mmCIF file of C-alpha atoms in Angstrom:
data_model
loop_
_atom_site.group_PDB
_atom_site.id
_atom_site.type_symbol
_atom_site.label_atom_id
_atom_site.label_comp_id
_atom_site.label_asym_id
_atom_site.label_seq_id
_atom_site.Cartn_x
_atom_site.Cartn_y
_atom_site.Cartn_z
ATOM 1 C CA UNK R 1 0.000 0.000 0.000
ATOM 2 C CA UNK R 2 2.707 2.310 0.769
ATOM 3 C CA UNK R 3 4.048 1.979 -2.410
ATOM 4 C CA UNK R 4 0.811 2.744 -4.350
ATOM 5 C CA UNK R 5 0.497 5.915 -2.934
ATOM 6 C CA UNK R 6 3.843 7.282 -2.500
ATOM 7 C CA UNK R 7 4.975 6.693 -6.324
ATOM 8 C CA UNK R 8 2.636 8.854 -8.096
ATOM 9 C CA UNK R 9 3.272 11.632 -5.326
ATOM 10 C CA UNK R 10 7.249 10.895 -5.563
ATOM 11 C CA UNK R 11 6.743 11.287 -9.871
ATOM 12 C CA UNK R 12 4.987 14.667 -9.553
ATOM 13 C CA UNK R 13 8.503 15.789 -7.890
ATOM 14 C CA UNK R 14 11.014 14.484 -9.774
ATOM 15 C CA UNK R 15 9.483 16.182 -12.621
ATOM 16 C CA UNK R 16 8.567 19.533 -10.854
ATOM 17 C CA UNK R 17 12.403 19.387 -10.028
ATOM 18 C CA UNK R 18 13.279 18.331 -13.755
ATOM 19 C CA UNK R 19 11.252 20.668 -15.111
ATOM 20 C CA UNK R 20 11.730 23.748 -12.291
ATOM 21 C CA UNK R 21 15.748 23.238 -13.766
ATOM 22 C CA UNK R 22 14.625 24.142 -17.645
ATOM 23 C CA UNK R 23 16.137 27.541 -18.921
ATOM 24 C CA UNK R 24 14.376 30.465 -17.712
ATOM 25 C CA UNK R 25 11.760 32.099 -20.495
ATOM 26 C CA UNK R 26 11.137 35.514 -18.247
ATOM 27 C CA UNK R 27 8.036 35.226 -18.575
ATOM 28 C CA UNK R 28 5.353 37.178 -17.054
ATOM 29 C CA UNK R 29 1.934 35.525 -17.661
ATOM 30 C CA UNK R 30 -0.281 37.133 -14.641
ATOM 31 C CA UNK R 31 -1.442 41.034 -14.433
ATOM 32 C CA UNK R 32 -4.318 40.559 -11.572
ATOM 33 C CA UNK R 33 -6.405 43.687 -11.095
ATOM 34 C CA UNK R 34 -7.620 45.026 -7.898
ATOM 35 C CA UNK R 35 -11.140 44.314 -8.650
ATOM 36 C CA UNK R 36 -10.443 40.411 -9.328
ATOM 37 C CA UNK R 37 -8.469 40.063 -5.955
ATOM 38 C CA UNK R 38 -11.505 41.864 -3.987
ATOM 39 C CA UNK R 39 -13.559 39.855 -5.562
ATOM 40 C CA UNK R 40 -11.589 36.401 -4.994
ATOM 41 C CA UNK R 41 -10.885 36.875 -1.544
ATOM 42 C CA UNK R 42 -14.034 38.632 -0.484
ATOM 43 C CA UNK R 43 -15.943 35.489 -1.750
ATOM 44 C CA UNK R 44 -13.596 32.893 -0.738
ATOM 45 C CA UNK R 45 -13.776 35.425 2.479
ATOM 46 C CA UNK R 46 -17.591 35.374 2.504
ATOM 47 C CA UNK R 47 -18.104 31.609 1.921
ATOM 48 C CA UNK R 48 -15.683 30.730 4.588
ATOM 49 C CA UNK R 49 -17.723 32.774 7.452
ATOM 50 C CA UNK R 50 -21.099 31.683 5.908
ATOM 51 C CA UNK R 51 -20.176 27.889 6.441
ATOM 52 C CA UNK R 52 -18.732 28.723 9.819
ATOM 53 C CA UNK R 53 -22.337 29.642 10.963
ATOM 54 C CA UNK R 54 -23.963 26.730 9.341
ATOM 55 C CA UNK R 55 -21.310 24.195 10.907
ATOM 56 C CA UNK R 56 -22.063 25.176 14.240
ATOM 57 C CA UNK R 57 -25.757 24.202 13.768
ATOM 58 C CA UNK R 58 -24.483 20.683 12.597
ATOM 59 C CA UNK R 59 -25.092 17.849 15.526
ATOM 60 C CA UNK R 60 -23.989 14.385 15.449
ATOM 61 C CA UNK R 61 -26.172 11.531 14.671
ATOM 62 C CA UNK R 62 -27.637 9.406 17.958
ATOM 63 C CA UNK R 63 -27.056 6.166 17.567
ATOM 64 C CA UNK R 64 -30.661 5.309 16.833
ATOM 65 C CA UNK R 65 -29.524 7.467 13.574
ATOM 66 C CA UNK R 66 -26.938 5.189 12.738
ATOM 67 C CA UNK R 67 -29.273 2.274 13.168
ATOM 68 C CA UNK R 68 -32.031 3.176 11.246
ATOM 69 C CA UNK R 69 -29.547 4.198 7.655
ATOM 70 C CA UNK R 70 -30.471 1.507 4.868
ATOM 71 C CA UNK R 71 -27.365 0.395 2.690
ATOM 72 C CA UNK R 72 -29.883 -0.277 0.161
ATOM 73 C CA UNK R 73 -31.015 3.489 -0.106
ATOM 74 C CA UNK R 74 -26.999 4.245 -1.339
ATOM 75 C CA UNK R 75 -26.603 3.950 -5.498
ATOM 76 C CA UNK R 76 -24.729 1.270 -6.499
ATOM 77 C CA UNK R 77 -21.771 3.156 -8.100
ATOM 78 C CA UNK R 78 -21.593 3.961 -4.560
ATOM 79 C CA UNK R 79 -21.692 0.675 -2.916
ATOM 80 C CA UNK R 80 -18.018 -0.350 -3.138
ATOM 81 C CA UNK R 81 -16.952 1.814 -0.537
ATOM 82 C CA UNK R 82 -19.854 0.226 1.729
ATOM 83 C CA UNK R 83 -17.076 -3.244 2.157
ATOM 84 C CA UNK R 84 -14.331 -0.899 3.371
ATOM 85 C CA UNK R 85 -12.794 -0.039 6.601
ATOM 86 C CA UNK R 86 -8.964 0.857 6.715
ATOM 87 C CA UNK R 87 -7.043 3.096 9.258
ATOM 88 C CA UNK R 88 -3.991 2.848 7.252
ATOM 89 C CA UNK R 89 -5.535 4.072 4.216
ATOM 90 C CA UNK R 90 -6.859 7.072 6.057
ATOM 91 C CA UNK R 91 -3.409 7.758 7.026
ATOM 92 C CA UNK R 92 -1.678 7.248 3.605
ATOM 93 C CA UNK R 93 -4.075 9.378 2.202
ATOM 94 C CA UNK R 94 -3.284 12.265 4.323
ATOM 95 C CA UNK R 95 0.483 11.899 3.776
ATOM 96 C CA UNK R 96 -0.239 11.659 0.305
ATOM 97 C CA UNK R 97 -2.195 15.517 0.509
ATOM 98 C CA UNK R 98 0.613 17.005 1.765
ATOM 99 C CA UNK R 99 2.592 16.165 -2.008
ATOM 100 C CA UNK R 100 0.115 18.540 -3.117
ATOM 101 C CA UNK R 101 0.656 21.096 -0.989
ATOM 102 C CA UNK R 102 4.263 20.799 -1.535
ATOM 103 C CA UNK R 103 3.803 21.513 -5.757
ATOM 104 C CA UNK R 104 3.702 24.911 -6.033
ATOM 105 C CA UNK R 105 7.093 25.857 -4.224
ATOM 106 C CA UNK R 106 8.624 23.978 -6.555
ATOM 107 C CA UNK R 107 8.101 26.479 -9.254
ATOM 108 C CA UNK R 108 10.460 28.799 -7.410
ATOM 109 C CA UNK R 109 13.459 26.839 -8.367
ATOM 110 C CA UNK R 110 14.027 28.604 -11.551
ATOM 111 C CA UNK R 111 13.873 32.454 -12.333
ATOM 112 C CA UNK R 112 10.685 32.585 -13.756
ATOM 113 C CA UNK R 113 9.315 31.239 -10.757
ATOM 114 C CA UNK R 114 10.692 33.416 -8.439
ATOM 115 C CA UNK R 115 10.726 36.811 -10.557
ATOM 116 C CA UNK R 116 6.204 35.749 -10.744
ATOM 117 C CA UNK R 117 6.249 34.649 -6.829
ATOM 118 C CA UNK R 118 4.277 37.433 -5.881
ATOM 119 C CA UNK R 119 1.343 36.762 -8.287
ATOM 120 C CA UNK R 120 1.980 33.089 -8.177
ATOM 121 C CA UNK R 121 1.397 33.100 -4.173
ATOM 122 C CA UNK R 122 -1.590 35.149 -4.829
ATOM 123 C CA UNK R 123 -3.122 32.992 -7.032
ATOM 124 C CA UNK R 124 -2.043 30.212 -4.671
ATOM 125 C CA UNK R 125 -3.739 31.466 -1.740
ATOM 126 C CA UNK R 126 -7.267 32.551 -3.148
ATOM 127 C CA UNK R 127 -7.918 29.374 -4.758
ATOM 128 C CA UNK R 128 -7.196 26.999 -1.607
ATOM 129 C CA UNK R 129 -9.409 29.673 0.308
ATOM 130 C CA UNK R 130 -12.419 29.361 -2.149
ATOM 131 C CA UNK R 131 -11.390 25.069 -2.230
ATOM 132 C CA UNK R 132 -11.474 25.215 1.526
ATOM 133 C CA UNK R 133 -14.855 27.689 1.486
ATOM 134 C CA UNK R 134 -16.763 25.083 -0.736
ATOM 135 C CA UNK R 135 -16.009 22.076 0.745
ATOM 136 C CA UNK R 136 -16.917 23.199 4.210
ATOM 137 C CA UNK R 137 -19.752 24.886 3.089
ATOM 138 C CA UNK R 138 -20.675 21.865 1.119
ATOM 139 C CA UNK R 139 -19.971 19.360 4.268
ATOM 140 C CA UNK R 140 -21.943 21.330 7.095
ATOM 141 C CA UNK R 141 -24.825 21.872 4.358
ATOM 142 C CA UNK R 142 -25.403 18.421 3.080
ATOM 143 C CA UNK R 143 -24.262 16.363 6.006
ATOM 144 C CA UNK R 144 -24.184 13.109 3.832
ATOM 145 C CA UNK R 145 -22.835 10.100 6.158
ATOM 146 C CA UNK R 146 -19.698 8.616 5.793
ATOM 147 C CA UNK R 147 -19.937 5.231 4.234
ATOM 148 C CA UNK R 148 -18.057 3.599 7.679
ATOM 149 C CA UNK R 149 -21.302 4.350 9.178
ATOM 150 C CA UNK R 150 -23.063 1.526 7.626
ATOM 151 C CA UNK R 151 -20.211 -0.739 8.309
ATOM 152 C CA UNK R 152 -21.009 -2.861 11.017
ATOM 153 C CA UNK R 153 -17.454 -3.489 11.741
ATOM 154 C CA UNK R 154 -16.741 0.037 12.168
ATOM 155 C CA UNK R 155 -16.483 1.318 16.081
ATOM 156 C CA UNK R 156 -19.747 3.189 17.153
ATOM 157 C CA UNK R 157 -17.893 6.103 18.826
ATOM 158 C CA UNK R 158 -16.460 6.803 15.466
ATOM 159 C CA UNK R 159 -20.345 6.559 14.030
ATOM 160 C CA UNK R 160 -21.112 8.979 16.954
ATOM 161 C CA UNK R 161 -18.647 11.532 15.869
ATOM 162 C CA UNK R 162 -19.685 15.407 14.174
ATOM 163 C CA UNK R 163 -17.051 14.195 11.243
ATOM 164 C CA UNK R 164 -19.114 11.372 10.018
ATOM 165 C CA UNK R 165 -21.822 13.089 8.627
ATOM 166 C CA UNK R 166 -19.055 15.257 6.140
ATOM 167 C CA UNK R 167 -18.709 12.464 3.570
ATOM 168 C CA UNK R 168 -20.038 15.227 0.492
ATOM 169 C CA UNK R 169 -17.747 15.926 -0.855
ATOM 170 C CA UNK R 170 -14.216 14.729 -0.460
ATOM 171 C CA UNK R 171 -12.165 17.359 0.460
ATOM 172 C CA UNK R 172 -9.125 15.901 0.431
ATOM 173 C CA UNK R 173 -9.878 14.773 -3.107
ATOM 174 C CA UNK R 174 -10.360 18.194 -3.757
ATOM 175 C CA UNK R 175 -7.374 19.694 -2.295
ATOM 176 C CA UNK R 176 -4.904 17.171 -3.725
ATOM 177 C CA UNK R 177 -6.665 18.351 -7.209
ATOM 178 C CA UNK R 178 -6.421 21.525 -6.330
ATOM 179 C CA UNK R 179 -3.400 21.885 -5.493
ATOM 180 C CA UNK R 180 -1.394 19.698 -8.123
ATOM 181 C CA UNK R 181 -3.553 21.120 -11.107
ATOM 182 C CA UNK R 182 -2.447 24.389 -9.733
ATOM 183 C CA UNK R 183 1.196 23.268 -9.666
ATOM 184 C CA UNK R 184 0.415 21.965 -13.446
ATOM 185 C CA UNK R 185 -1.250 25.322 -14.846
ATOM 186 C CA UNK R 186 1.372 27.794 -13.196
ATOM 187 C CA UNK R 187 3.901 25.803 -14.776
ATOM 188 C CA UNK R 188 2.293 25.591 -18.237
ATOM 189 C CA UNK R 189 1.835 29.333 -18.017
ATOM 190 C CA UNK R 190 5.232 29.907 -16.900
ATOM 191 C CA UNK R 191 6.729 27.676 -19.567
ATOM 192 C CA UNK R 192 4.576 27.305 -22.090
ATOM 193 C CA UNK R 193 6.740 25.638 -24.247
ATOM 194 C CA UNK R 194 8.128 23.231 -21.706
ATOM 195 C CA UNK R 195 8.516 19.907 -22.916
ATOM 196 C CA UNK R 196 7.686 18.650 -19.899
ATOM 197 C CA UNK R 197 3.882 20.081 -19.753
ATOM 198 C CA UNK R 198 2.248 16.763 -20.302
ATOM 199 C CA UNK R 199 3.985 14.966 -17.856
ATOM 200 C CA UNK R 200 3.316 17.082 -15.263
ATOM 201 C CA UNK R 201 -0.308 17.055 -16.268
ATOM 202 C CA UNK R 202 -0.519 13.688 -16.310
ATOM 203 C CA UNK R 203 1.468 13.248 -13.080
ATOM 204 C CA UNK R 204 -0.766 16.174 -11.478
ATOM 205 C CA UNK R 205 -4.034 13.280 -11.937
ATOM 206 C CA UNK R 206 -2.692 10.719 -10.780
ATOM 207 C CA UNK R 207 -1.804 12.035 -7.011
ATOM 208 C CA UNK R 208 -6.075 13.092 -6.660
ATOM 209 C CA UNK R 209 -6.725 9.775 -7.926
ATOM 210 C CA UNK R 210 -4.436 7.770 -5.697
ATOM 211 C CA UNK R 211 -6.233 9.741 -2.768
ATOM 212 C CA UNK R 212 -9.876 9.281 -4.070
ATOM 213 C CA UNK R 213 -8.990 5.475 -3.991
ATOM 214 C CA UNK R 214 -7.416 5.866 -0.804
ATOM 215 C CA UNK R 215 -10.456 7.538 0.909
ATOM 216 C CA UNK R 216 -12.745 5.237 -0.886
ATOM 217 C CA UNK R 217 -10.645 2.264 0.762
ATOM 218 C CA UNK R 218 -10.934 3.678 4.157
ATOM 219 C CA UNK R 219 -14.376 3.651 4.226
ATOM 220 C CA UNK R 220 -14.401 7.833 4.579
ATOM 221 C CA UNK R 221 -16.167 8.356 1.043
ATOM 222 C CA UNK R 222 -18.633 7.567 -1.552
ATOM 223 C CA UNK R 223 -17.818 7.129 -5.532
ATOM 224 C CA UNK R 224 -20.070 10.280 -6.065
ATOM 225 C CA UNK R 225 -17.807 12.150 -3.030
ATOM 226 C CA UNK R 226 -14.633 11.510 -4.605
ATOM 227 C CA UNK R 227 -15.526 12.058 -8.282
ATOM 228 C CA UNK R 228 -17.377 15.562 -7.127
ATOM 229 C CA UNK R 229 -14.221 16.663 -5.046
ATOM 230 C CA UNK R 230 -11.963 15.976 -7.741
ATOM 231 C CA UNK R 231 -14.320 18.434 -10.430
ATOM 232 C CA UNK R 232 -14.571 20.754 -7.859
ATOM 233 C CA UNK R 233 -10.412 20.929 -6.823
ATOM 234 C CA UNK R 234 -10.088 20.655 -10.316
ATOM 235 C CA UNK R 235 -12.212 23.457 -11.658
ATOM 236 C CA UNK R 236 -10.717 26.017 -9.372
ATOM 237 C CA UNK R 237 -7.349 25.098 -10.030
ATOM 238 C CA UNK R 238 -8.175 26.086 -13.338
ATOM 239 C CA UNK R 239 -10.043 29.184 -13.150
ATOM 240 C CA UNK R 240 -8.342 31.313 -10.821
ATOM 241 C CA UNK R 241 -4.944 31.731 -12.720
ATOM 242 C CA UNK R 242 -6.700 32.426 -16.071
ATOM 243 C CA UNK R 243 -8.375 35.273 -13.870
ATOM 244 C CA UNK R 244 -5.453 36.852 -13.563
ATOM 245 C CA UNK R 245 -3.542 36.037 -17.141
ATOM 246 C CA UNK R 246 -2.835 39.205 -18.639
ATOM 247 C CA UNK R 247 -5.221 40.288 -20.883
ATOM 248 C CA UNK R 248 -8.216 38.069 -18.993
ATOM 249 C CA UNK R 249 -9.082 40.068 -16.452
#
């Protein structure tokens, strides 16, 4: 197991690194207005207060909650992670998150990287505050249960916990997306003729994959959670920087 997960997150370095080491093009891609950073960070701002609120009105389920929840009331493209209860998958998976986090800071190895740091941490930091908005806001408004829940084998304290009613959507799907397809697009920006774009695109899917799998194999989320989480992640990833491209404001 540890091998599955560390070797896509171990590729998507070795070819930051690779690629981070390519001549310099002095390139720069991003001229973000005033009015697209208010707007950003007020709503990633706004979101993050609003599901605050809502959170605090979420309760735990009683165990006569747990009880009653029918395994036949979940869609079958859900149903697989319904069989699955691993510890050690929950912990791989969060190991494996932090690769993503790790992605963007190797753009700063080269010039281009560090002469756009400014804009690049910008961009950075606005999108994982409107990732992080969603999926809380998501979580405390849907209050799906986790799939562990109708596990019999899984301990009723953890059944009895806030947390297990935040299985929609995956937010750790959605950050690893996030964050590596953020790492990918800065770089293609940055170096748009790199040579190394599609490897690092393809290497960018593979470490939210390896965590949807993970988190489906721990018994922490559905099919639909993962498969939402990684759209979502996804989908920002790719729409703040081409807010601030030059020209695209």
């Amino acid at each position: 197991m540890t091998t599955r997960y560390t070797f896509p997150s171990l590729l998507l370095l070795i070819l930051l690194f690779i690629s981070c080491c390519l001549p310099a093009q002095g390139l720069r891609p991003y001229n973000p207005s005033n009015a697209t950073n208010g707007i950003l960070l007020g709503l990633g701002g706004s979101i993050t207060v609003g599901s605050m609120l809502i959170d605090r009105k979420v309760v735990p389920m009683s165990e006569l909650e747990v009880k009653g929840l029918d395994a036949a009331n979940i869609w079958p493209v859900d149903r697989f992670s319904l069989r699955h209860l691993s510890f050690e998958a929950d912990e791989f998976t969060d190991k494996l998150l932090l690769t993503g986090f790790a992605g963007p800071f190797f753009l700063m190895l080269d010039k281009t990287g560090r002469d756009n740091f400014d804009e690049m941490a910008m961009i950075v930091f606005q999108g994982a505050l409107l990732n992080s908005a969603l999926i809380n806001l998501t979580k405390s408004t849907v209050k799906r249960a986790r799939p562990y829940n109708y596990n019999p084998d899984a301990p009723l304290d953890l059944k009895l916990r806030k947390s297990s009613r935040y299985s929609f959507y995956s937010g750790h799907v959605a950050t690893a997306a996030y964050f590596s397809f953020t790492t990918a697009q800065l770089y293609s920006d940055l170096h748009p003729n790199g040579k190394a774009r599609p490897y690092i695109w393809a290497a960018a899917g593979m470490i939210p994959a390896a965590v949807a799998y993970g988190r489906m194999r721990a018994g922490k989320h559905f099919f639909t959670d993962v498969l939402i989480g990684f759209a979502a992640g996804t989908a920002i990833a790719l729409t703040v920087p081409a807010l601030h491209r030059a020209g695209g404001e």
